[in-house]
Amino acid sequence: MTTVATQPFSGQKPGTSGLRKKVTVFQQPHYLENFVQSIFDALGGIAGQTLVVGGDGRYHNREAVQTIIKMAAANGAAKVLVGAGGILSTPAASCVIRKYGTFGGIVLSASHNPGGPDGDFGIKYNIANGGPAPEKITEAIYAKSQTITSYHIAEAADYDIDTLGSGEIGSCRIEVIDPVADYAELQQQLFDFDAIRAWFAAGHTLCFDGMHAVSGPYAHRILEGLLGAPAGTVINGTPLPDFGQGHPDPNPAYATELVARMSGPDAPDFGAASDGDADRNMVVGRGMAGEPLLISPSDSLAILAANATLVPAYRAGLKGVARSMPTSTAVDAVARALGIPAFETPTGWKFFGNLLDAGMATLCGEESYGTGSDHVREKDGLWAVLFWLNLLATTGKSVAQIVQEHWSRFGRHYYSRHDFEGIATEKADALMTALRGKLATLAGQGSHGLVIAEADDFAYTDPVDGSVSRQQGVRIVFQGGSRIVFRLSGTGTEGATLRVYLERFVADPAGHGEPTQTALAPLIMAAHELAGIGQHTGLTEPTVVT
Ligand code: G16
């Protein structure tokens, strides 16, 4: 065990979900070590504790796992549970932390960001409830990283993380665990696997795109193994360090192979994709005239909430639902009908943790292709796919029928997010400052046939611990309920990304058939005008539309 002198790196500030930087930044000597020691120090030390370690398998994952287990040993941890091969999907890490009651865990992932030597890497700490550390802990980690002078590490050979079983580094026990087993067992407790098995046996079909990321081994074992889906149901199911040079973000812009397979007359009944660390999901049905039916994440959350009692785990009903502020209000309409509370939180899964722990919410979701429940404390991609499969199997309906019936009952919330990426940080900040500066004067103003009812900068007071988070996004609400939300992404690694979230509610089923971007056209024009996107950024069109 040795102590190494070091100096702080500026900028080790966790964003929306942990510290995300270029691989080359993490490869600098002491960079990862400083951050890991800062985690341990912010927690008051880890002597005698058990930690979970694993990641999404991206480039630099294996090296980082070795560093962390040697540092855990040198910091006096009693035990480290590490996923074989250094692999643990984000929801599986949450599951393992909860199941074995560990002190917490370190999850290595930059989620949906591209990987490889020139790609991104990331690290975050999850607390004993299995969820991402709340802001008070991430701020303490950052503070420690800015004053750090040394770290502790074992001078040991690399540990064999590919063989299941246990051994030691010094007096620290290292246990290499099957990364899929605990997670698969939990899913079997939640869903009606017999009904889903019968659905596949009857010839129904699914295409699950693992995007060469970490969901592959989980999807192969659960869908093709336990549920009997035919081999080939899972595509791109082998995790690769650079995700096959793809962008492992399950949305229509990047999951192009899935969208192509879901087009045309021979499309499978159901399609889904998951991201780098398997916590996100995109779900797709077979649409009309060969067009895939892309289900917006906000709609998916609302549909799961409305039908939750068809799933064994939620048969007794939901305690409440929660969504991030920019997520559409479709789930709020369901909550009203069910007579349960709907919570609106800032962007970031960490904000759902207290609500789930307190039993105030059962289902949570975000527009950024994330859905989950109180079974773990992370969003869970494969869980959402199994939930949909359970609904398809139990109702005997098609995806399109379920979606149409939902809209007929609750109305349709047209929704889209326009991203403007790669903006110089000072230009993006100037845009947001200017927008914030005029919020007080906006009510009553008209724009492209819409009249502004209210405008504010979202602030959130956590109903459980009273902590306050300010400046969480500018919202402009129009008469009739349409909304535009503006905020800057907290997960990028290059410049700034402006996210513009657009929502329009149409109650009458006669108006449910428009293409989304057409239905939102007046809001899109209003967004450009109100924020001066072109003047501030030079961009007249978004770089990504989801
Ligand atoms: C993370 C967070 C999500 C958030 C998403 C996008 O997801 O956990 O809560 O919605 O980032 O955040 P932003 O808009 O700030 O880029 P993931 O899947 O990247 O871990």
Short mmCIF file of C-alpha atoms and ligand atoms in Angstrom, two decimals, residues 15-18 20 90 109-113 124 132 249 275-277 279-280 324 326-327 346-352 366-370 378-379 417 419 487-492 497 499 501, ligand 1:
data_model
loop_
_atom_site.label_atom_id
_atom_site.label_comp_id
_atom_site.label_asym_id
_atom_site.label_seq_id
_atom_site.Cartn_x
_atom_site.Cartn_y
_atom_site.Cartn_z
CA GLY A 15 -22.40 17.26 -14.19
CA THR A 16 -25.92 15.93 -14.67
CA SER A 17 -24.62 12.40 -14.15
CA GLY A 18 -21.08 12.13 -12.78
CA ARG A 20 -17.63 12.93 -18.03
CA THR A 90 -25.85 1.03 -14.68
CA SER A 109 -19.74 5.08 -18.01
CA ALA A 110 -20.26 8.06 -20.23
CA SER A 111 -23.68 6.63 -21.03
CA HIS A 112 -24.82 7.46 -24.55
CA ASN A 113 -21.65 9.42 -25.45
CA LYS A 124 -19.96 8.41 -10.89
CA PRO A 132 -26.63 8.39 -8.11
CA ASP A 249 -27.74 6.74 -28.03
CA ASP A 275 -27.65 2.94 -24.78
CA GLY A 276 -23.99 2.62 -23.72
CA ASP A 277 -24.70 1.66 -20.11
CA ASP A 279 -30.19 2.57 -18.64
CA ARG A 280 -31.94 4.27 -21.57
CA SER A 324 -38.16 15.68 -15.10
CA PRO A 326 -38.72 19.18 -19.58
CA THR A 327 -40.49 15.81 -20.01
CA PRO A 346 -34.97 18.90 -12.39
CA THR A 347 -33.18 16.91 -15.11
CA GLY A 348 -31.01 14.17 -13.60
CA TRP A 349 -32.04 10.76 -12.31
CA LYS A 350 -30.52 11.61 -8.92
CA PHE A 351 -33.54 13.84 -8.21
CA PHE A 352 -35.90 10.83 -8.20
CA GLU A 366 -37.51 11.49 -18.61
CA GLU A 367 -37.69 12.77 -22.16
CA SER A 368 -34.06 11.66 -22.63
CA TYR A 369 -35.16 8.05 -23.21
CA GLY A 370 -35.13 7.07 -19.55
CA GLU A 378 -31.44 4.13 -11.86
CA LYS A 379 -33.38 4.26 -15.07
CA ARG A 417 -36.43 17.97 -28.47
CA ASP A 419 -30.47 20.04 -29.77
CA ARG A 487 -31.68 24.54 -20.90
CA LEU A 488 -28.04 23.69 -21.41
CA SER A 489 -27.00 20.03 -21.30
CA GLY A 490 -24.96 18.86 -18.33
CA THR A 491 -23.54 15.71 -19.94
CA GLY A 492 -21.52 16.91 -22.94
CA THR A 497 -25.39 21.99 -26.12
CA ARG A 499 -31.63 21.80 -25.62
CA TYR A 501 -37.98 21.03 -25.60
C1 G16 B 1 -28.23 11.61 -17.79
C2 G16 B 1 -29.12 11.82 -16.60
C3 G16 B 1 -30.52 12.06 -17.05
C4 G16 B 1 -30.58 13.21 -18.02
C5 G16 B 1 -29.64 12.96 -19.18
C6 G16 B 1 -29.52 14.17 -20.08
O1 G16 B 1 -28.59 10.44 -18.43
O2 G16 B 1 -29.10 10.71 -15.73
O3 G16 B 1 -31.28 12.34 -15.92
O4 G16 B 1 -31.87 13.38 -18.51
O5 G16 B 1 -28.35 12.70 -18.67
O6 G16 B 1 -28.98 15.22 -19.35
P1 G16 B 1 -28.56 16.57 -20.04
O7 G16 B 1 -29.80 17.10 -20.70
O8 G16 B 1 -28.06 17.43 -18.92
O9 G16 B 1 -27.50 16.26 -21.09
P2 G16 B 1 -27.47 9.42 -18.94
O10 G16 B 1 -28.22 8.35 -19.63
O11 G16 B 1 -26.58 10.24 -19.83
O12 G16 B 1 -26.76 8.98 -17.69
#
